[in-house]
Structure formats: C-alpha cells, structure tokens
C-alpha cells in the first residue's frame, strides 16, 4: 500500500472508530487518540505499510499528514517487514526457556 496522508487517515478513522473520513490535517488527539488506540493504530499502520514503527511515533506526529511523511521516510531507510518472519520472531520471544 502506498503511504499517503489519506491512507494513514483511513487507518486512523478505523482505529479511532470515527464515523466517516478523517481530515489528514486534524490533530489525532482531537479525534480521541488515547494510549490504547495509540497501540492499536501503530499495529495497524505497521501491517498496512509493512514497516516497523518506533514506539513514540504517534506522539511525535500530531496528524495523519505528518505521520504519513514519517512512515514514508522510515520505509525508505528500513527493510520491509515479512509478516511470517515477524510472527516467528515474536513467538520465539514469547516462549520461555
């Protein structure tokens, strides 16, 4: 999926359970972004755009437009995540020796 402000806004609308579309320039905090929805949205964005996001990315970016810009730059500098490998790594980390 191509990283555009409208694509990021679409993910935000779904995670924030906002009826209709979200303006890419609307501050996410005004849409009800809280700690739980921040985690949910970060996971959705990682899956949608195939990149690993830093934990504090949603606190640094106030709106979908700035978030799209950051995700685009991250995708250019880091390899795309293979979902199967990411799951295997997560499972290995979760299992106790």
PDB file of N, CA and C in Angstrom:
ATOM      1  N   UNK A   1       0.842  -1.178   0.000  1.00  0.00           N
ATOM      2  CA  UNK A   1       0.000   0.000   0.000  1.00  0.00           C
ATOM      3  C   UNK A   1       0.888   1.242   0.000  1.00  0.00           C
ATOM      4  N   UNK A   2       0.523   2.215  -0.780  1.00  0.00           N
ATOM      5  CA  UNK A   2       1.262   3.470  -0.851  1.00  0.00           C
ATOM      6  C   UNK A   2       0.938   4.333   0.367  1.00  0.00           C
ATOM      7  N   UNK A   3       1.982   4.925   0.923  1.00  0.00           N
ATOM      8  CA  UNK A   3       1.804   5.781   2.095  1.00  0.00           C
ATOM      9  C   UNK A   3       1.375   7.174   1.623  1.00  0.00           C
ATOM     10  N   UNK A   4       0.132   7.502   1.873  1.00  0.00           N
ATOM     11  CA  UNK A   4      -0.392   8.838   1.586  1.00  0.00           C
ATOM     12  C   UNK A   4      -1.095   9.346   2.835  1.00  0.00           C
ATOM     13  N   UNK A   5      -1.250  10.645   2.969  1.00  0.00           N
ATOM     14  CA  UNK A   5      -1.989  11.161   4.124  1.00  0.00           C
ATOM     15  C   UNK A   5      -3.406  10.587   4.210  1.00  0.00           C
ATOM     16  N   UNK A   6      -4.062  10.396   3.072  1.00  0.00           N
ATOM     17  CA  UNK A   6      -5.426   9.859   3.111  1.00  0.00           C
ATOM     18  C   UNK A   6      -5.439   8.383   3.520  1.00  0.00           C
ATOM     19  N   UNK A   7      -4.405   7.617   3.130  1.00  0.00           N
ATOM     20  CA  UNK A   7      -4.329   6.215   3.548  1.00  0.00           C
ATOM     21  C   UNK A   7      -4.100   6.112   5.053  1.00  0.00           C
ATOM     22  N   UNK A   8      -3.237   6.964   5.593  1.00  0.00           N
ATOM     23  CA  UNK A   8      -2.991   6.985   7.041  1.00  0.00           C
ATOM     24  C   UNK A   8      -4.246   7.460   7.775  1.00  0.00           C
ATOM     25  N   UNK A   9      -4.930   8.450   7.217  1.00  0.00           N
ATOM     26  CA  UNK A   9      -6.175   8.942   7.822  1.00  0.00           C
ATOM     27  C   UNK A   9      -7.240   7.855   7.839  1.00  0.00           C
ATOM     28  N   UNK A  10      -7.259   7.017   6.814  1.00  0.00           N
ATOM     29  CA  UNK A  10      -8.220   5.910   6.761  1.00  0.00           C
ATOM     30  C   UNK A  10      -7.956   4.906   7.881  1.00  0.00           C
ATOM     31  N   UNK A  11      -6.688   4.590   8.112  1.00  0.00           N
ATOM     32  CA  UNK A  11      -6.327   3.696   9.222  1.00  0.00           C
ATOM     33  C   UNK A  11      -6.703   4.345  10.553  1.00  0.00           C
ATOM     34  N   UNK A  12      -6.446   5.634  10.676  1.00  0.00           N
ATOM     35  CA  UNK A  12      -6.791   6.354  11.908  1.00  0.00           C
ATOM     36  C   UNK A  12      -8.291   6.322  12.160  1.00  0.00           C
ATOM     37  N   UNK A  13      -9.074   6.547  11.120  1.00  0.00           N
ATOM     38  CA  UNK A  13     -10.539   6.533  11.272  1.00  0.00           C
ATOM     39  C   UNK A  13     -11.022   5.168  11.753  1.00  0.00           C
ATOM     40  N   UNK A  14     -10.431   4.112  11.209  1.00  0.00           N
ATOM     41  CA  UNK A  14     -10.831   2.757  11.598  1.00  0.00           C
ATOM     42  C   UNK A  14     -10.443   2.488  13.056  1.00  0.00           C
ATOM     43  N   UNK A  15      -9.224   2.847  13.446  1.00  0.00           N
ATOM     44  CA  UNK A  15      -8.760   2.577  14.807  1.00  0.00           C
ATOM     45  C   UNK A  15      -9.463   3.434  15.847  1.00  0.00           C
ATOM     46  N   UNK A  16      -9.785   4.659  15.466  1.00  0.00           N
ATOM     47  CA  UNK A  16     -10.442   5.574  16.405  1.00  0.00           C
ATOM     48  C   UNK A  16     -11.957   5.470  16.350  1.00  0.00           C
ATOM     49  N   UNK A  17     -12.421   4.552  15.494  1.00  0.00           N
ATOM     50  CA  UNK A  17     -13.858   4.298  15.330  1.00  0.00           C
ATOM     51  C   UNK A  17     -14.622   5.592  15.051  1.00  0.00           C
ATOM     52  N   UNK A  18     -14.042   6.375  14.140  1.00  0.00           N
ATOM     53  CA  UNK A  18     -14.632   7.647  13.742  1.00  0.00           C
ATOM     54  C   UNK A  18     -15.548   7.430  12.551  1.00  0.00           C
ATOM     55  N   UNK A  19     -16.798   7.849  12.650  1.00  0.00           N
ATOM     56  CA  UNK A  19     -17.692   7.694  11.504  1.00  0.00           C
ATOM     57  C   UNK A  19     -17.241   8.606  10.361  1.00  0.00           C
ATOM     58  N   UNK A  20     -17.220   8.072   9.167  1.00  0.00           N
ATOM     59  CA  UNK A  20     -16.813   8.868   8.012  1.00  0.00           C
ATOM     60  C   UNK A  20     -15.306   8.950   7.889  1.00  0.00           C
ATOM     61  N   UNK A  21     -14.848   9.910   7.130  1.00  0.00           N
ATOM     62  CA  UNK A  21     -13.415  10.050   6.889  1.00  0.00           C
ATOM     63  C   UNK A  21     -12.794  11.036   7.877  1.00  0.00           C
ATOM     64  N   UNK A  22     -11.478  10.962   7.965  1.00  0.00           N
ATOM     65  CA  UNK A  22     -10.723  11.833   8.855  1.00  0.00           C
ATOM     66  C   UNK A  22      -9.902  12.789   7.995  1.00  0.00           C
ATOM     67  N   UNK A  23      -9.940  14.068   8.326  1.00  0.00           N
ATOM     68  CA  UNK A  23      -9.125  15.068   7.650  1.00  0.00           C
ATOM     69  C   UNK A  23      -7.663  14.810   8.013  1.00  0.00           C
ATOM     70  N   UNK A  24      -6.764  14.641   7.014  1.00  0.00           N
ATOM     71  CA  UNK A  24      -5.358  14.358   7.311  1.00  0.00           C
ATOM     72  C   UNK A  24      -4.658  15.439   8.140  1.00  0.00           C
ATOM     73  N   UNK A  25      -5.230  16.634   8.194  1.00  0.00           N
ATOM     74  CA  UNK A  25      -4.621  17.716   8.976  1.00  0.00           C
ATOM     75  C   UNK A  25      -5.238  17.886  10.365  1.00  0.00           C
ATOM     76  N   UNK A  26      -6.233  17.071  10.696  1.00  0.00           N
ATOM     77  CA  UNK A  26      -6.888  17.139  12.007  1.00  0.00           C
ATOM     78  C   UNK A  26      -5.981  16.482  13.051  1.00  0.00           C
ATOM     79  N   UNK A  27      -5.685  17.165  14.145  1.00  0.00           N
ATOM     80  CA  UNK A  27      -4.875  16.542  15.199  1.00  0.00           C
ATOM     81  C   UNK A  27      -5.532  15.255  15.712  1.00  0.00           C
ATOM     82  N   UNK A  28      -4.740  14.209  15.796  1.00  0.00           N
ATOM     83  CA  UNK A  28      -5.261  12.907  16.219  1.00  0.00           C
ATOM     84  C   UNK A  28      -5.801  12.958  17.644  1.00  0.00           C
ATOM     85  N   UNK A  29      -5.222  13.792  18.489  1.00  0.00           N
ATOM     86  CA  UNK A  29      -5.698  13.912  19.869  1.00  0.00           C
ATOM     87  C   UNK A  29      -7.137  14.415  19.912  1.00  0.00           C
ATOM     88  N   UNK A  30      -7.497  15.279  18.980  1.00  0.00           N
ATOM     89  CA  UNK A  30      -8.875  15.786  18.946  1.00  0.00           C
ATOM     90  C   UNK A  30      -9.872  14.721  18.495  1.00  0.00           C
ATOM     91  N   UNK A  31      -9.355  13.670  17.874  1.00  0.00           N
ATOM     92  CA  UNK A  31     -10.219  12.572  17.431  1.00  0.00           C
ATOM     93  C   UNK A  31     -10.367  11.489  18.498  1.00  0.00           C
ATOM     94  N   UNK A  32      -9.688  11.672  19.632  1.00  0.00           N
ATOM     95  CA  UNK A  32      -9.825  10.728  20.736  1.00  0.00           C
ATOM     96  C   UNK A  32      -8.687   9.734  20.858  1.00  0.00           C
ATOM     97  N   UNK A  33      -7.531  10.041  20.299  1.00  0.00           N
ATOM     98  CA  UNK A  33      -6.379   9.141  20.412  1.00  0.00           C
ATOM     99  C   UNK A  33      -5.951   9.038  21.871  1.00  0.00           C
ATOM    100  N   UNK A  34      -6.010   7.833  22.415  1.00  0.00           N
ATOM    101  CA  UNK A  34      -5.570   7.591  23.784  1.00  0.00           C
ATOM    102  C   UNK A  34      -4.514   6.496  23.768  1.00  0.00           C
ATOM    103  N   UNK A  35      -4.088   6.038  24.930  1.00  0.00           N
ATOM    104  CA  UNK A  35      -2.988   5.068  24.985  1.00  0.00           C
ATOM    105  C   UNK A  35      -3.345   3.749  24.297  1.00  0.00           C
ATOM    106  N   UNK A  36      -4.559   3.265  24.488  1.00  0.00           N
ATOM    107  CA  UNK A  36      -4.959   2.001  23.862  1.00  0.00           C
ATOM    108  C   UNK A  36      -5.078   2.143  22.347  1.00  0.00           C
ATOM    109  N   UNK A  37      -5.712   3.209  21.889  1.00  0.00           N
ATOM    110  CA  UNK A  37      -5.856   3.395  20.449  1.00  0.00           C
ATOM    111  C   UNK A  37      -4.514   3.707  19.792  1.00  0.00           C
ATOM    112  N   UNK A  38      -3.566   4.262  20.540  1.00  0.00           N
ATOM    113  CA  UNK A  38      -2.222   4.503  20.011  1.00  0.00           C
ATOM    114  C   UNK A  38      -1.554   3.179  19.662  1.00  0.00           C
ATOM    115  N   UNK A  39      -1.658   2.220  20.556  1.00  0.00           N
ATOM    116  CA  UNK A  39      -1.062   0.896  20.317  1.00  0.00           C
ATOM    117  C   UNK A  39      -1.761   0.216  19.147  1.00  0.00           C
ATOM    118  N   UNK A  40      -3.079   0.235  19.160  1.00  0.00           N
ATOM    119  CA  UNK A  40      -3.850  -0.385  18.084  1.00  0.00           C
ATOM    120  C   UNK A  40      -3.509   0.247  16.729  1.00  0.00           C
ATOM    121  N   UNK A  41      -3.414   1.557  16.704  1.00  0.00           N
ATOM    122  CA  UNK A  41      -3.133   2.256  15.459  1.00  0.00           C
ATOM    123  C   UNK A  41      -1.713   1.973  14.972  1.00  0.00           C
ATOM    124  N   UNK A  42      -0.757   1.901  15.873  1.00  0.00           N
ATOM    125  CA  UNK A  42       0.617   1.584  15.478  1.00  0.00           C
ATOM    126  C   UNK A  42       0.697   0.206  14.830  1.00  0.00           C
ATOM    127  N   UNK A  43       0.012  -0.766  15.403  1.00  0.00           N
ATOM    128  CA  UNK A  43      -0.011  -2.119  14.837  1.00  0.00           C
ATOM    129  C   UNK A  43      -0.665  -2.112  13.454  1.00  0.00           C
ATOM    130  N   UNK A  44      -1.795  -1.429  13.330  1.00  0.00           N
ATOM    131  CA  UNK A  44      -2.494  -1.339  12.040  1.00  0.00           C
ATOM    132  C   UNK A  44      -1.620  -0.667  10.982  1.00  0.00           C
ATOM    133  N   UNK A  45      -0.924   0.396  11.364  1.00  0.00           N
ATOM    134  CA  UNK A  45      -0.050   1.095  10.420  1.00  0.00           C
ATOM    135  C   UNK A  45       1.115   0.214   9.992  1.00  0.00           C
ATOM    136  N   UNK A  46       1.704  -0.522  10.931  1.00  0.00           N
ATOM    137  CA  UNK A  46       2.794  -1.435  10.590  1.00  0.00           C
ATOM    138  C   UNK A  46       2.329  -2.492   9.603  1.00  0.00           C
ATOM    139  N   UNK A  47       1.149  -3.047   9.835  1.00  0.00           N
ATOM    140  CA  UNK A  47       0.620  -4.067   8.932  1.00  0.00           C
ATOM    141  C   UNK A  47       0.264  -3.479   7.570  1.00  0.00           C
ATOM    142  N   UNK A  48      -0.329  -2.302   7.569  1.00  0.00           N
ATOM    143  CA  UNK A  48      -0.768  -1.691   6.312  1.00  0.00           C
ATOM    144  C   UNK A  48       0.402  -1.274   5.432  1.00  0.00           C
ATOM    145  N   UNK A  49       1.465  -0.771   6.039  1.00  0.00           N
ATOM    146  CA  UNK A  49       2.559  -0.210   5.256  1.00  0.00           C
ATOM    147  C   UNK A  49       3.842  -1.022   5.308  1.00  0.00           C
ATOM    148  N   UNK A  50       3.849  -2.118   6.065  1.00  0.00           N
ATOM    149  CA  UNK A  50       4.986  -3.026   6.068  1.00  0.00           C
ATOM    150  C   UNK A  50       6.281  -2.452   6.601  1.00  0.00           C
ATOM    151  N   UNK A  51       6.184  -1.659   7.639  1.00  0.00           N
ATOM    152  CA  UNK A  51       7.407  -1.138   8.250  1.00  0.00           C
ATOM    153  C   UNK A  51       7.240  -1.138   9.766  1.00  0.00           C
ATOM    154  N   UNK A  52       8.377  -1.201  10.440  1.00  0.00           N
ATOM    155  CA  UNK A  52       8.358  -1.188  11.901  1.00  0.00           C
ATOM    156  C   UNK A  52       8.393   0.265  12.369  1.00  0.00           C
ATOM    157  N   UNK A  53       7.467   0.608  13.247  1.00  0.00           N
ATOM    158  CA  UNK A  53       7.378   1.987  13.735  1.00  0.00           C
ATOM    159  C   UNK A  53       7.957   2.093  15.140  1.00  0.00           C
ATOM    160  N   UNK A  54       8.697   3.159  15.404  1.00  0.00           N
ATOM    161  CA  UNK A  54       9.177   3.385  16.769  1.00  0.00           C
ATOM    162  C   UNK A  54       7.986   3.552  17.719  1.00  0.00           C
ATOM    163  N   UNK A  55       8.182   3.210  18.971  1.00  0.00           N
ATOM    164  CA  UNK A  55       7.093   3.249  19.948  1.00  0.00           C
ATOM    165  C   UNK A  55       6.479   4.632  20.100  1.00  0.00           C
ATOM    166  N   UNK A  56       7.281   5.662  19.954  1.00  0.00           N
ATOM    167  CA  UNK A  56       6.775   7.012  20.212  1.00  0.00           C
ATOM    168  C   UNK A  56       6.341   7.753  18.946  1.00  0.00           C
ATOM    169  N   UNK A  57       6.189   7.043  17.837  1.00  0.00           N
ATOM    170  CA  UNK A  57       5.882   7.702  16.561  1.00  0.00           C
ATOM    171  C   UNK A  57       4.550   8.464  16.599  1.00  0.00           C
ATOM    172  N   UNK A  58       3.563   7.922  17.270  1.00  0.00           N
ATOM    173  CA  UNK A  58       2.254   8.574  17.290  1.00  0.00           C
ATOM    174  C   UNK A  58       2.210   9.766  18.242  1.00  0.00           C
ATOM    175  N   UNK A  59       3.154   9.855  19.147  1.00  0.00           N
ATOM    176  CA  UNK A  59       3.199  11.040  19.997  1.00  0.00           C
ATOM    177  C   UNK A  59       3.986  12.157  19.328  1.00  0.00           C
ATOM    178  N   UNK A  60       4.886  11.795  18.419  1.00  0.00           N
ATOM    179  CA  UNK A  60       5.674  12.786  17.690  1.00  0.00           C
ATOM    180  C   UNK A  60       4.875  13.444  16.568  1.00  0.00           C
ATOM    181  N   UNK A  61       4.011  12.667  15.943  1.00  0.00           N
ATOM    182  CA  UNK A  61       3.246  13.160  14.793  1.00  0.00           C
ATOM    183  C   UNK A  61       1.841  13.526  15.248  1.00  0.00           C
ATOM    184  N   UNK A  62       1.471  14.768  15.042  1.00  0.00           N
ATOM    185  CA  UNK A  62       0.186  15.223  15.560  1.00  0.00           C
ATOM    186  C   UNK A  62      -0.988  14.917  14.637  1.00  0.00           C
ATOM    187  N   UNK A  63      -0.716  14.676  13.350  1.00  0.00           N
ATOM    188  CA  UNK A  63      -1.810  14.426  12.416  1.00  0.00           C
ATOM    189  C   UNK A  63      -1.406  13.366  11.396  1.00  0.00           C
ATOM    190  N   UNK A  64      -2.353  12.933  10.573  1.00  0.00           N
ATOM    191  CA  UNK A  64      -2.113  11.881   9.593  1.00  0.00           C
ATOM    192  C   UNK A  64      -1.105  12.315   8.533  1.00  0.00           C
ATOM    193  N   UNK A  65      -1.097  13.588   8.189  1.00  0.00           N
ATOM    194  CA  UNK A  65      -0.165  14.080   7.166  1.00  0.00           C
ATOM    195  C   UNK A  65       1.289  13.942   7.636  1.00  0.00           C
ATOM    196  N   UNK A  66       1.572  14.380   8.857  1.00  0.00           N
ATOM    197  CA  UNK A  66       2.943  14.272   9.368  1.00  0.00           C
ATOM    198  C   UNK A  66       3.311  12.810   9.618  1.00  0.00           C
ATOM    199  N   UNK A  67       2.344  12.009  10.007  1.00  0.00           N
ATOM    200  CA  UNK A  67       2.568  10.587  10.214  1.00  0.00           C
ATOM    201  C   UNK A  67       2.898   9.893   8.890  1.00  0.00           C
ATOM    202  N   UNK A  68       2.191  10.244   7.827  1.00  0.00           N
ATOM    203  CA  UNK A  68       2.460   9.674   6.502  1.00  0.00           C
ATOM    204  C   UNK A  68       3.872  10.028   6.043  1.00  0.00           C
ATOM    205  N   UNK A  69       4.284  11.245   6.302  1.00  0.00           N
ATOM    206  CA  UNK A  69       5.627  11.681   5.927  1.00  0.00           C
ATOM    207  C   UNK A  69       6.693  10.879   6.674  1.00  0.00           C
ATOM    208  N   UNK A  70       6.485  10.684   7.964  1.00  0.00           N
ATOM    209  CA  UNK A  70       7.434   9.922   8.763  1.00  0.00           C
ATOM    210  C   UNK A  70       7.484   8.461   8.317  1.00  0.00           C
ATOM    211  N   UNK A  71       6.323   7.857   8.078  1.00  0.00           N
ATOM    212  CA  UNK A  71       6.282   6.464   7.636  1.00  0.00           C
ATOM    213  C   UNK A  71       6.984   6.312   6.288  1.00  0.00           C
ATOM    214  N   UNK A  72       6.785   7.263   5.389  1.00  0.00           N
ATOM    215  CA  UNK A  72       7.460   7.221   4.088  1.00  0.00           C
ATOM    216  C   UNK A  72       8.978   7.241   4.260  1.00  0.00           C
ATOM    217  N   UNK A  73       9.459   8.086   5.156  1.00  0.00           N
ATOM    218  CA  UNK A  73      10.906   8.147   5.371  1.00  0.00           C
ATOM    219  C   UNK A  73      11.422   6.875   6.027  1.00  0.00           C
ATOM    220  N   UNK A  74      10.646   6.269   6.919  1.00  0.00           N
ATOM    221  CA  UNK A  74      11.055   5.021   7.555  1.00  0.00           C
ATOM    222  C   UNK A  74      11.087   3.876   6.552  1.00  0.00           C
ATOM    223  N   UNK A  75      10.115   3.844   5.661  1.00  0.00           N
ATOM    224  CA  UNK A  75      10.079   2.788   4.645  1.00  0.00           C
ATOM    225  C   UNK A  75      11.278   2.878   3.721  1.00  0.00           C
ATOM    226  N   UNK A  76      11.762   4.083   3.496  1.00  0.00           N
ATOM    227  CA  UNK A  76      12.915   4.260   2.621  1.00  0.00           C
ATOM    228  C   UNK A  76      14.222   3.868   3.277  1.00  0.00           C
ATOM    229  N   UNK A  77      14.255   3.855   4.616  1.00  0.00           N
ATOM    230  CA  UNK A  77      15.508   3.592   5.317  1.00  0.00           C
ATOM    231  C   UNK A  77      15.591   2.209   5.952  1.00  0.00           C
ATOM    232  N   UNK A  78      14.475   1.504   6.037  1.00  0.00           N
ATOM    233  CA  UNK A  78      14.482   0.192   6.682  1.00  0.00           C
ATOM    234  C   UNK A  78      13.860  -0.838   5.752  1.00  0.00           C
ATOM    235  N   UNK A  79      14.272  -2.098   5.890  1.00  0.00           N
ATOM    236  CA  UNK A  79      13.676  -3.129   5.053  1.00  0.00           C
ATOM    237  C   UNK A  79      12.211  -3.359   5.416  1.00  0.00           C
ATOM    238  N   UNK A  80      11.445  -3.775   4.431  1.00  0.00           N
ATOM    239  CA  UNK A  80      10.031  -4.085   4.639  1.00  0.00           C
ATOM    240  C   UNK A  80       9.933  -5.340   5.480  1.00  0.00           C
ATOM    241  N   UNK A  81       8.978  -5.360   6.399  1.00  0.00           N
ATOM    242  CA  UNK A  81       8.792  -6.491   7.303  1.00  0.00           C
ATOM    243  C   UNK A  81       8.107  -7.637   6.568  1.00  0.00           C
ATOM    244  N   UNK A  82       8.664  -8.834   6.720  1.00  0.00           N
ATOM    245  CA  UNK A  82       7.997 -10.041   6.250  1.00  0.00           C
ATOM    246  C   UNK A  82       7.131 -10.514   7.412  1.00  0.00           C
ATOM    247  N   UNK A  83       5.815 -10.545   7.220  1.00  0.00           N
ATOM    248  CA  UNK A  83       4.903 -10.851   8.328  1.00  0.00           C
ATOM    249  C   UNK A  83       5.189 -12.201   8.957  1.00  0.00           C
ATOM    250  N   UNK A  84       5.552 -13.217   8.147  1.00  0.00           N
ATOM    251  CA  UNK A  84       5.825 -14.541   8.704  1.00  0.00           C
ATOM    252  C   UNK A  84       7.058 -14.512   9.594  1.00  0.00           C
ATOM    253  N   UNK A  85       8.108 -13.813   9.150  1.00  0.00           N
ATOM    254  CA  UNK A  85       9.311 -13.709   9.962  1.00  0.00           C
ATOM    255  C   UNK A  85       9.046 -12.912  11.233  1.00  0.00           C
ATOM    256  N   UNK A  86       8.269 -11.862  11.130  1.00  0.00           N
ATOM    257  CA  UNK A  86       7.949 -11.052  12.307  1.00  0.00           C
ATOM    258  C   UNK A  86       7.169 -11.873  13.324  1.00  0.00           C
ATOM    259  N   UNK A  87       6.237 -12.688  12.857  1.00  0.00           N
ATOM    260  CA  UNK A  87       5.451 -13.533  13.761  1.00  0.00           C
ATOM    261  C   UNK A  87       6.350 -14.567  14.426  1.00  0.00           C
ATOM    262  N   UNK A  88       7.232 -15.197  13.646  1.00  0.00           N
ATOM    263  CA  UNK A  88       8.137 -16.198  14.207  1.00  0.00           C
ATOM    264  C   UNK A  88       9.039 -15.583  15.270  1.00  0.00           C
ATOM    265  N   UNK A  89       9.534 -14.369  15.019  1.00  0.00           N
ATOM    266  CA  UNK A  89      10.384 -13.689  15.995  1.00  0.00           C
ATOM    267  C   UNK A  89       9.602 -13.363  17.263  1.00  0.00           C
ATOM    268  N   UNK A  90       8.383 -12.904  17.094  1.00  0.00           N
ATOM    269  CA  UNK A  90       7.549 -12.580  18.251  1.00  0.00           C
ATOM    270  C   UNK A  90       7.249 -13.841  19.067  1.00  0.00           C
ATOM    271  N   UNK A  91       6.951 -14.931  18.380  1.00  0.00           N
ATOM    272  CA  UNK A  91       6.651 -16.190  19.065  1.00  0.00           C
ATOM    273  C   UNK A  91       7.882 -16.690  19.824  1.00  0.00           C
ATOM    274  N   UNK A  92       9.052 -16.600  19.199  1.00  0.00           N
ATOM    275  CA  UNK A  92      10.292 -17.029  19.855  1.00  0.00           C
ATOM    276  C   UNK A  92      10.562 -16.191  21.102  1.00  0.00           C
ATOM    277  N   UNK A  93      10.288 -14.905  21.043  1.00  0.00           N
ATOM    278  CA  UNK A  93      10.486 -14.031  22.193  1.00  0.00           C
ATOM    279  C   UNK A  93       9.491 -14.332  23.320  1.00  0.00           C
ATOM    280  N   UNK A  94       8.308 -14.816  22.945  1.00  0.00           N
ATOM    281  CA  UNK A  94       7.259 -15.045  23.927  1.00  0.00           C
ATOM    282  C   UNK A  94       7.449 -16.368  24.690  1.00  0.00           C
ATOM    283  N   UNK A  95       8.153 -17.304  24.089  1.00  0.00           N
ATOM    284  CA  UNK A  95       8.345 -18.606  24.726  1.00  0.00           C
ATOM    285  C   UNK A  95       9.463 -18.538  25.762  1.00  0.00           C
ATOM    286  N   UNK A  96       9.183 -19.051  26.921  1.00  0.00           N
ATOM    287  CA  UNK A  96      10.182 -19.072  27.984  1.00  0.00           C
ATOM    288  C   UNK A  96      11.057 -20.301  27.840  1.00  0.00           C
ATOM    289  N   UNK A  97      12.352 -20.164  28.151  1.00  0.00           N
ATOM    290  CA  UNK A  97      13.256 -21.316  28.036  1.00  0.00           C
ATOM    291  C   UNK A  97      12.962 -22.369  29.079  1.00  0.00           C
TER     292      UNK A  97
END
